[in-house]
mmCIF file of N, CA and C in Angstrom:
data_model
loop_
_atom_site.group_PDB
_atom_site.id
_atom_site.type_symbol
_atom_site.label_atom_id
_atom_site.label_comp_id
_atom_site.label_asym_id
_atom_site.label_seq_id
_atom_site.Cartn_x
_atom_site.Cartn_y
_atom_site.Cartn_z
ATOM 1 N N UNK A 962 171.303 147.135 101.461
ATOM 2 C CA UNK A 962 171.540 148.559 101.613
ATOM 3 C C UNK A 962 171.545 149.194 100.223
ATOM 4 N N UNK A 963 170.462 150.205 99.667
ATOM 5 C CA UNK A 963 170.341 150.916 98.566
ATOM 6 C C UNK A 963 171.525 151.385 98.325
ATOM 7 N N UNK A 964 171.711 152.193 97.280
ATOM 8 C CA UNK A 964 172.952 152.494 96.751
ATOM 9 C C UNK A 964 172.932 154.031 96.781
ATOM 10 N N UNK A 965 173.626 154.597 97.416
ATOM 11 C CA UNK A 965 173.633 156.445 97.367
ATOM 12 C C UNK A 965 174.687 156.739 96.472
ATOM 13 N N UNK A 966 175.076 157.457 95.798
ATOM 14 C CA UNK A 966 176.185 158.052 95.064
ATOM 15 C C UNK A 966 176.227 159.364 95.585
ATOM 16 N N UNK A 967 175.427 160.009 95.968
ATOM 17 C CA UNK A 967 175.697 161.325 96.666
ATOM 18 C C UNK A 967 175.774 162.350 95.698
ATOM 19 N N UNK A 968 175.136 162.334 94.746
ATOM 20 C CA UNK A 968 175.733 163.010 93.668
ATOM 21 C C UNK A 968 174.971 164.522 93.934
ATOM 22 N N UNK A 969 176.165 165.716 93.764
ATOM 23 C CA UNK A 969 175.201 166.858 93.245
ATOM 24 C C UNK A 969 175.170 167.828 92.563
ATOM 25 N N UNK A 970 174.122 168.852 92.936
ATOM 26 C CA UNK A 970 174.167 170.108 91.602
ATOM 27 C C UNK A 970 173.813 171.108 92.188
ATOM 28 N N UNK A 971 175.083 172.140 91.699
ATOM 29 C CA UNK A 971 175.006 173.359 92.674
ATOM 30 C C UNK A 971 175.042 173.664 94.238
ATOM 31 N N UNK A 972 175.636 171.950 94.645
ATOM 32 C CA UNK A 972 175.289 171.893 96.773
ATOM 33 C C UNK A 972 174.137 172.019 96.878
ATOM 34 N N UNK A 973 173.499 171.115 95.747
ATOM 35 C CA UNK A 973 172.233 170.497 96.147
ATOM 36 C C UNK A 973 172.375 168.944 95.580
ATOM 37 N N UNK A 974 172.021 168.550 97.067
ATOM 38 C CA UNK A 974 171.901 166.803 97.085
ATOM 39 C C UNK A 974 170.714 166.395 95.910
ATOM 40 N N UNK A 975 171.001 166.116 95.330
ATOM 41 C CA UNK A 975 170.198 165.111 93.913
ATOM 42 C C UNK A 975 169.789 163.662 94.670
ATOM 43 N N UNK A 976 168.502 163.633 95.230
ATOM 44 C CA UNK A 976 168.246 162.037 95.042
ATOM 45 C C UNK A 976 168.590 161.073 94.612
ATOM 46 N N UNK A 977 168.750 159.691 95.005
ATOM 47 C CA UNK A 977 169.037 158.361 94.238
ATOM 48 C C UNK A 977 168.012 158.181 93.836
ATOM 49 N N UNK A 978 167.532 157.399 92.802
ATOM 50 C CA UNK A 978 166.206 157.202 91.832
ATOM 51 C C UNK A 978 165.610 155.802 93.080
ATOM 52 N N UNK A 979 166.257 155.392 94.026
ATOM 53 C CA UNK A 979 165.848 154.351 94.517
ATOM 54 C C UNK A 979 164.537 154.110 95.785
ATOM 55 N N UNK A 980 164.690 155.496 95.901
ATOM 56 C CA UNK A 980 163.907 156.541 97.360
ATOM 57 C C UNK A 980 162.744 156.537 96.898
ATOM 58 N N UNK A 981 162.295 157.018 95.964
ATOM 59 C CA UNK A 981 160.489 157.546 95.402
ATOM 60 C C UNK A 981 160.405 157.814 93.845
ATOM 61 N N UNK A 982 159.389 156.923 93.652
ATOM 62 C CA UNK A 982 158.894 157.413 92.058
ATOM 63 C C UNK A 982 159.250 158.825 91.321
ATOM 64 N N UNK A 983 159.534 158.635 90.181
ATOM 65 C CA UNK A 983 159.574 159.878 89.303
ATOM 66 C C UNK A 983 159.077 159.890 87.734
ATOM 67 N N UNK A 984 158.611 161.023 87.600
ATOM 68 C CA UNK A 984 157.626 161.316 86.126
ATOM 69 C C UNK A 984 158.885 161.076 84.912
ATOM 70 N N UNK A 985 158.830 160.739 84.185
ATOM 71 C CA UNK A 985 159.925 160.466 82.526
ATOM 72 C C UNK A 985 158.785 160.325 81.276
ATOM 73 N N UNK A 986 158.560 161.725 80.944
ATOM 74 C CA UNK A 986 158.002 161.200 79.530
ATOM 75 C C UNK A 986 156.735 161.135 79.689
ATOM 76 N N UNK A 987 156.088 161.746 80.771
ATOM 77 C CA UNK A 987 154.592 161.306 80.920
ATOM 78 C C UNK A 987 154.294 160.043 81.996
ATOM 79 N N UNK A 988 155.663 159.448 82.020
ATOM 80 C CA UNK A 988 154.886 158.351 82.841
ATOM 81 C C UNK A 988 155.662 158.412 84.380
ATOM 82 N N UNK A 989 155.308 157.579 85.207
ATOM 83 C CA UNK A 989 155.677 157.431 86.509
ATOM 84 C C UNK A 989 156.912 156.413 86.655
ATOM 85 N N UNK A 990 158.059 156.526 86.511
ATOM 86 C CA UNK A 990 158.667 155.041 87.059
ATOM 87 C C UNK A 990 159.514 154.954 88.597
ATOM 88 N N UNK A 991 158.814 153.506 88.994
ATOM 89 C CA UNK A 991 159.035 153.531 90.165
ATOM 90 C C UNK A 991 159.943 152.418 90.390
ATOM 91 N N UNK A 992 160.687 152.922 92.015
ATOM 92 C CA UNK A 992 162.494 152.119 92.355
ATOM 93 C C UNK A 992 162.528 150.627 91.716
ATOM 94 N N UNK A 993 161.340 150.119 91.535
ATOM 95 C CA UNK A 993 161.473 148.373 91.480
ATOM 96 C C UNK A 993 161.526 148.076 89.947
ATOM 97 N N UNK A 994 160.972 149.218 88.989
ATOM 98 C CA UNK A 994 160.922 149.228 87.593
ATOM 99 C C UNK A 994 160.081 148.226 87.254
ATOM 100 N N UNK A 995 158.931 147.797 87.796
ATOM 101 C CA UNK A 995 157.828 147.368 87.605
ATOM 102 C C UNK A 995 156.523 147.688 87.581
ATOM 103 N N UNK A 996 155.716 147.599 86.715
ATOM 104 C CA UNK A 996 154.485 148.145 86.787
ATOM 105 C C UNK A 996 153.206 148.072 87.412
ATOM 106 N N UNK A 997 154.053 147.194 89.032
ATOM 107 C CA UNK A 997 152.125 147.111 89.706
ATOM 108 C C UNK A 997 151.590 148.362 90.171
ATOM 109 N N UNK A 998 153.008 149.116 91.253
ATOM 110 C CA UNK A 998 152.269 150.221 91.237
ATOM 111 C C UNK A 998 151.051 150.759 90.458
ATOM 112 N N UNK A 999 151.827 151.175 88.865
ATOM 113 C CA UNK A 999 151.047 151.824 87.810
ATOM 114 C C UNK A 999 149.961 151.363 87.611
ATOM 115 N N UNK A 1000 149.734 149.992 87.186
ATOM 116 C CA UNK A 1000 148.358 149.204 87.324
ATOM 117 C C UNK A 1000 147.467 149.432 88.303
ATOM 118 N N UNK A 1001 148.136 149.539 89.690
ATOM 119 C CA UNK A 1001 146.942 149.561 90.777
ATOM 120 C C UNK A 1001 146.231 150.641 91.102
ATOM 121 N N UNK A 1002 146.999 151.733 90.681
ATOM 122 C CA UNK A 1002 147.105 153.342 90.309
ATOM 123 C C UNK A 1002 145.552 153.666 89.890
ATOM 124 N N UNK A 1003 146.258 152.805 88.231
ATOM 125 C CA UNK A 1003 145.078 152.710 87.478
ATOM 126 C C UNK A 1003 143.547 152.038 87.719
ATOM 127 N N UNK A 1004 143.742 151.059 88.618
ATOM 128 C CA UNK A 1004 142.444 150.773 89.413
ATOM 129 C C UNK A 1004 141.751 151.372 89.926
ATOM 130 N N UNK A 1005 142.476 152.524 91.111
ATOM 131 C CA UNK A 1005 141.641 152.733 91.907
ATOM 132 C C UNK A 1005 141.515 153.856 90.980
ATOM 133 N N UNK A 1006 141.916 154.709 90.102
ATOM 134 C CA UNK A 1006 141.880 155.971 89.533
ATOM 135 C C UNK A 1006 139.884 155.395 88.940
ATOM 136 N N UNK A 1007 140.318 154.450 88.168
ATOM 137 C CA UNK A 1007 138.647 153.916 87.823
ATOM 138 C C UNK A 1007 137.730 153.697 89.006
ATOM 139 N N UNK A 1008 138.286 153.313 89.889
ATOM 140 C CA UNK A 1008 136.902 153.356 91.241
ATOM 141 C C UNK A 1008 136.345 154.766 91.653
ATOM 142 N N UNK A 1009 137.879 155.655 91.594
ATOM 143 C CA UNK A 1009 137.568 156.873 92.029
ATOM 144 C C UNK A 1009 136.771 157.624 91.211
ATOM 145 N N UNK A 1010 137.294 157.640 89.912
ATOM 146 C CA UNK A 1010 136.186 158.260 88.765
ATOM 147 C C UNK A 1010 134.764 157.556 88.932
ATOM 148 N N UNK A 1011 134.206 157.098 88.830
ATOM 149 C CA UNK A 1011 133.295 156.152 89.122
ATOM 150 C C UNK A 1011 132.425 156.555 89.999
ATOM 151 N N UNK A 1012 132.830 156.445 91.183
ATOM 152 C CA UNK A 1012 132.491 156.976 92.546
ATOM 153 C C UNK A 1012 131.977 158.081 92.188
ATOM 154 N N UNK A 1013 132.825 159.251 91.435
ATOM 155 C CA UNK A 1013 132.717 160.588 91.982
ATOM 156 C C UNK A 1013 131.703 160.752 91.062
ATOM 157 N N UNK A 1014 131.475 159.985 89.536
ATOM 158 C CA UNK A 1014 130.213 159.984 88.745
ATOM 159 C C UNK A 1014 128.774 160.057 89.447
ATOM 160 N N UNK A 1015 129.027 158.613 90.250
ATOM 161 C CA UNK A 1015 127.584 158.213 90.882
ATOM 162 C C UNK A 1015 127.123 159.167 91.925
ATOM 163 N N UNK A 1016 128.335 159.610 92.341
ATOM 164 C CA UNK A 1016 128.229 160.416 93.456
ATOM 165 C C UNK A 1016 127.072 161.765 92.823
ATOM 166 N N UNK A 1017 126.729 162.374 91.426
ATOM 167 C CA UNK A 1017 126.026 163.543 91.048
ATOM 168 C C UNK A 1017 124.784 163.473 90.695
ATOM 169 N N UNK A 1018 124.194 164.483 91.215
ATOM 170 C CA UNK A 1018 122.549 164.461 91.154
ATOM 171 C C UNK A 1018 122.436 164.770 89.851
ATOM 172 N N UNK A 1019 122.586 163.832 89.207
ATOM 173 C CA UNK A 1019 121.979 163.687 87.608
ATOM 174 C C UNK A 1019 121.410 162.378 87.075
ATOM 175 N N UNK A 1020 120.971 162.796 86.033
ATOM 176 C CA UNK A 1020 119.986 160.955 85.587
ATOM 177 C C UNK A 1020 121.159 160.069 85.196
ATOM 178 N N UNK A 1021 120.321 159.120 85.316
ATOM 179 C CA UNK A 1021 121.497 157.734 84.731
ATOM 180 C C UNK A 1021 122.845 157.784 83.346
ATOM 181 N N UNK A 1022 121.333 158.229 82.477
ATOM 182 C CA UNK A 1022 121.904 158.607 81.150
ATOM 183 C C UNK A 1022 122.587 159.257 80.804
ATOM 184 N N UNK A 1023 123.077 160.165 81.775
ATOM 185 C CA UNK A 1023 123.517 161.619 81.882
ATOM 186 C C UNK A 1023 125.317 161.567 82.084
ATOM 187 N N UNK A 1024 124.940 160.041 83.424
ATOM 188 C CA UNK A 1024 125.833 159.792 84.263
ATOM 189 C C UNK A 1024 126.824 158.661 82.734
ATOM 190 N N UNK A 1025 126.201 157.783 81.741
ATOM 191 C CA UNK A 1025 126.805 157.116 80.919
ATOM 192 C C UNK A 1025 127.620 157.962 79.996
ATOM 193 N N UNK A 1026 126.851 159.222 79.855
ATOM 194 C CA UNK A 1026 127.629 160.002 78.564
ATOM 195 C C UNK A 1026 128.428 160.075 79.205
ATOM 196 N N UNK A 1027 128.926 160.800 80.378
ATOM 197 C CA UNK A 1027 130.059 161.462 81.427
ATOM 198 C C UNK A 1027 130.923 160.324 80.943
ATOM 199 N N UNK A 1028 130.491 159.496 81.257
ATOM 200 C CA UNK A 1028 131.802 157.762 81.589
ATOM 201 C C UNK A 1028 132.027 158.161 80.018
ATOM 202 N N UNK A 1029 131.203 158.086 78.827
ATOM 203 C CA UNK A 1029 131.699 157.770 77.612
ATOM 204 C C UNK A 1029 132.763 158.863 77.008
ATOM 205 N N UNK A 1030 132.220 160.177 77.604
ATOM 206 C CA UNK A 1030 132.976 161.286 77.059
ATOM 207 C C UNK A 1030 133.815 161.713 77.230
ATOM 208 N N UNK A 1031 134.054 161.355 78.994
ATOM 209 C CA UNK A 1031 134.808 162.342 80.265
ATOM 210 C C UNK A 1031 135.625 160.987 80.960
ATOM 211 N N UNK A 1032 135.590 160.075 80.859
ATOM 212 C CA UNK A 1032 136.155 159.001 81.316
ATOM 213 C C UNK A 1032 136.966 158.095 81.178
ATOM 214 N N UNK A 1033 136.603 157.763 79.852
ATOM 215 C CA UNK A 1033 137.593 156.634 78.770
ATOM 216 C C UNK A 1033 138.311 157.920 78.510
ATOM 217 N N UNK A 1034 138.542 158.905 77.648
ATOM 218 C CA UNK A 1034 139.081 159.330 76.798
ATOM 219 C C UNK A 1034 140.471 160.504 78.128
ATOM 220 N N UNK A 1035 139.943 160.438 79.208
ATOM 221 C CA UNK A 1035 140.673 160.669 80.481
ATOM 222 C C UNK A 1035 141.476 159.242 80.817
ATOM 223 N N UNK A 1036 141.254 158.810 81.308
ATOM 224 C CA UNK A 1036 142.374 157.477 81.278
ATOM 225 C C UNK A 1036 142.862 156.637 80.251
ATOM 226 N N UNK A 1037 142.344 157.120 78.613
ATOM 227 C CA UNK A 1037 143.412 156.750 77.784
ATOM 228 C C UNK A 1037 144.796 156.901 77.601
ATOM 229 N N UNK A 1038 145.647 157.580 78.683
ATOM 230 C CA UNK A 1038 146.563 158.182 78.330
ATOM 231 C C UNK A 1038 147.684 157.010 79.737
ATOM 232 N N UNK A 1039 146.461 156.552 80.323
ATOM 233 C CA UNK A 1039 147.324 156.037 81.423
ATOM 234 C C UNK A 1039 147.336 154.279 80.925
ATOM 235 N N UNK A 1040 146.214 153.886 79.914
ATOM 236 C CA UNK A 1040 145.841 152.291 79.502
ATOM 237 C C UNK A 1040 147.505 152.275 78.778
ATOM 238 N N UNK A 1041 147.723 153.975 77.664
ATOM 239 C CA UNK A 1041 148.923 154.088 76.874
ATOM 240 C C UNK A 1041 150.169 153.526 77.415
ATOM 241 N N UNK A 1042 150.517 153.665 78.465
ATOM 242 C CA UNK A 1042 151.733 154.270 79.143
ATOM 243 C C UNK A 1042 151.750 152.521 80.415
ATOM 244 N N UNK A 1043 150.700 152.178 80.025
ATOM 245 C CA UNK A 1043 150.993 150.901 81.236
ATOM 246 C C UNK A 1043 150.607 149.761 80.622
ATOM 247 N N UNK A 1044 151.037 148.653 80.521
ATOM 248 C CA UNK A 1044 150.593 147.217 80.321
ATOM 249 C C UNK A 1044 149.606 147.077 81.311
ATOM 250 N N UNK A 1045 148.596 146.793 81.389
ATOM 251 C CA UNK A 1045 147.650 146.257 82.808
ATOM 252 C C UNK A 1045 147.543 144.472 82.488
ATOM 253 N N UNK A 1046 147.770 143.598 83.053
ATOM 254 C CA UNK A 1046 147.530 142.342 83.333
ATOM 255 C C UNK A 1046 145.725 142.308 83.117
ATOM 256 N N UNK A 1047 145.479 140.889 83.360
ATOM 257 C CA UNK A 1047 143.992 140.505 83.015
ATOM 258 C C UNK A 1047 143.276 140.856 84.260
ATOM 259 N N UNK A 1048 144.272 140.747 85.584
ATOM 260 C CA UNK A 1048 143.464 140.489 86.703
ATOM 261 C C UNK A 1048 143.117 142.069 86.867
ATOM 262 N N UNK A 1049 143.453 142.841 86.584
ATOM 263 C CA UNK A 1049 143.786 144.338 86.923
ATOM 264 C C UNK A 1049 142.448 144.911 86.107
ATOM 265 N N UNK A 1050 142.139 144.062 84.555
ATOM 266 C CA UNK A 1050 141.298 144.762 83.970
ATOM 267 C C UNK A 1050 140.353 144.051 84.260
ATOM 268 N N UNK A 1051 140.092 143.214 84.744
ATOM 269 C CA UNK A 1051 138.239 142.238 85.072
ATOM 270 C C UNK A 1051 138.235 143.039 86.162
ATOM 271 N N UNK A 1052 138.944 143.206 87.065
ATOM 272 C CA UNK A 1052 138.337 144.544 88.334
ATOM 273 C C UNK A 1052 138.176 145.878 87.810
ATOM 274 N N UNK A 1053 138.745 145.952 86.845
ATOM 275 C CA UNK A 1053 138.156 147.316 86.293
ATOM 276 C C UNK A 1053 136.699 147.746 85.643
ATOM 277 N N UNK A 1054 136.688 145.859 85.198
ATOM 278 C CA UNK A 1054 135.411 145.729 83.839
ATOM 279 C C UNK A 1054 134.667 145.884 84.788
ATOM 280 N N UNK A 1055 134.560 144.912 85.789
ATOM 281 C CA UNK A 1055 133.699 145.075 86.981
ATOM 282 C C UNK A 1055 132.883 146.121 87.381
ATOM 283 N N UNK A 1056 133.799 146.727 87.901
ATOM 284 C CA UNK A 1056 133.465 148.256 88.282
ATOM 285 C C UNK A 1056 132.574 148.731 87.731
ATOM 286 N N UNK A 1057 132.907 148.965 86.324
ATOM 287 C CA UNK A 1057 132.564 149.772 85.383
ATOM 288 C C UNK A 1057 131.458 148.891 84.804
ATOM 289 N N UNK A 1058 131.265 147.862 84.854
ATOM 290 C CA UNK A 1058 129.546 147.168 84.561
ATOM 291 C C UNK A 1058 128.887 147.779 85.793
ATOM 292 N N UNK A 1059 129.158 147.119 86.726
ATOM 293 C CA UNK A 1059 128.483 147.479 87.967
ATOM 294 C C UNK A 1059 127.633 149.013 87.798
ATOM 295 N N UNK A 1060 128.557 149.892 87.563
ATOM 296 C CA UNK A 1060 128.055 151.525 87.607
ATOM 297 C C UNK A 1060 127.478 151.554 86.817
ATOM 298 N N UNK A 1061 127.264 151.028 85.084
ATOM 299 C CA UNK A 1061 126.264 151.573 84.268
ATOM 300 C C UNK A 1061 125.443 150.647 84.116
ATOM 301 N N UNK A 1062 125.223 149.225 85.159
ATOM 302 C CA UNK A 1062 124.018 148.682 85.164
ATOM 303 C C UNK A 1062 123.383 149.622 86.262
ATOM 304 N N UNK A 1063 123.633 150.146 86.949
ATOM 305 C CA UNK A 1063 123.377 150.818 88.075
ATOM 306 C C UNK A 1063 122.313 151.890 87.439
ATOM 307 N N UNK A 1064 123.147 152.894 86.331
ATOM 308 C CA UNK A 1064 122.707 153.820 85.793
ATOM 309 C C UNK A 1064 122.105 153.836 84.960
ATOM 310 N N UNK A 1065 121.857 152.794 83.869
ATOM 311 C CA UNK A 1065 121.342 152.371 83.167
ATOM 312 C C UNK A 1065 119.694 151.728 83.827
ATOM 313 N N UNK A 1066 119.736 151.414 84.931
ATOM 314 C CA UNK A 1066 118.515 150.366 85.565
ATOM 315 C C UNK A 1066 118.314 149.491 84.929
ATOM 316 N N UNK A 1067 119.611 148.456 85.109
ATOM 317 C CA UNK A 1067 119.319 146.999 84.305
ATOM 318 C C UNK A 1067 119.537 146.406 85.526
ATOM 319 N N UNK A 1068 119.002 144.816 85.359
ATOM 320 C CA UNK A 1068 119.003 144.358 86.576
ATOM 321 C C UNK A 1068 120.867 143.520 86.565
ATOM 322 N N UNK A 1069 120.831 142.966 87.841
ATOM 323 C CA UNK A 1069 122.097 142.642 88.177
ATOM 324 C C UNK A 1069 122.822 141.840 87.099
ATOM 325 N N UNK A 1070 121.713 140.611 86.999
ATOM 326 C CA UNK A 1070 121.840 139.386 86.005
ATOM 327 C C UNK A 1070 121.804 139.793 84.685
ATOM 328 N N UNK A 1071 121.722 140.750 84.101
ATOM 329 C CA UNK A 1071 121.078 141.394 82.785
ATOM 330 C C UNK A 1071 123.086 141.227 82.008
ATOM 331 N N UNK A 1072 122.979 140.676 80.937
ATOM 332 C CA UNK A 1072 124.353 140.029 80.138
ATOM 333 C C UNK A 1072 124.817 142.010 80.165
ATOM 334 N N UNK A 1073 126.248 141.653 80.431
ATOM 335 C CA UNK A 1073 127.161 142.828 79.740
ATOM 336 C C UNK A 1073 127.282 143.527 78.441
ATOM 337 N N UNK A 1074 127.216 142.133 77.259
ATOM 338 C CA UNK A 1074 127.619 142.807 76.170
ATOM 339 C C UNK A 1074 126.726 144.032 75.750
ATOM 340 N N UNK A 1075 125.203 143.735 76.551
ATOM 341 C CA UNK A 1075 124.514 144.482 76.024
ATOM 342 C C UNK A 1075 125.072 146.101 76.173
ATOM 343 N N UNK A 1076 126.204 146.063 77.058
ATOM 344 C CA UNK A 1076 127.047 147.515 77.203
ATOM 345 C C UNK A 1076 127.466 148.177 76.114
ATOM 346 N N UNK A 1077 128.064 147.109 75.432
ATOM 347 C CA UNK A 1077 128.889 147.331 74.175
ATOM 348 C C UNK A 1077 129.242 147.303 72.950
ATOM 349 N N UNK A 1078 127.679 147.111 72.406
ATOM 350 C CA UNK A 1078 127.171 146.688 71.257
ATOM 351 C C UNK A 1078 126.941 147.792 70.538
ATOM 352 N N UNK A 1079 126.709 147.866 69.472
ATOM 353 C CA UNK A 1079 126.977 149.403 68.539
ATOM 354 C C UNK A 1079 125.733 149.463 68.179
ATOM 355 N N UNK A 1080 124.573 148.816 67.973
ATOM 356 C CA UNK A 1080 122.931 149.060 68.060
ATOM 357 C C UNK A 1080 122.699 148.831 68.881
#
């Protein structure tokens, strides 16, 4: 049985922190004070971005700047604020090969690094 204190302000009932997530500082913390939520958050937030990329009638190339410009530098703020585990980020890497071999027109088998190489 959670713990109520009943506490309030002004004859208004104040929540127990134990009921539903709350924002502190930018970030989310939730009743269990663990971060899978946040991690998984962060997953699908990358599928969803992703998605909604591929989803636009524009060229491939078009679609990589978006990810490079509009994408990373949009969920830098959430990589900040959360530890992600390994398993959390190979489904992310995933993803995110997947879509710019996609956009890119490389074939399936075609090596990754070639993603991330500076020439």
């Amino acid at each position: 049985v959670p713990f109520d204190p009943k506490c309030r302000l002004n004859d208004t009932l104040i929540p127990p922190l134990t009921t539903k997530p709350f924002k502190f500082l930018g970030r989310w913390v939730y009743p269990s004070l663990k971060d899978k939520e946040l991690v998984e958050s962060a997953v699908k937030k990358v599928d969803n971005l992703m998605k909604k990329t591929d989803s636009l009638l524009l060229d491939g190339r078009k679609k990589v700047w978006i990810y490079q410009h509009g994408i990373i530098p949009y969920l830098c703020w959430d990589f900040a604020m959360v530890e992600v585990n390994d398993t959390a980020m190979s489904r992310m890497e995933a993803t995110v090969n997947r879509y710019l071999k996609k956009w890119l027109k490389l074939t399936r088998s075609a090596d990754c690094s070639i993603l991330y190489r500076k020439d």
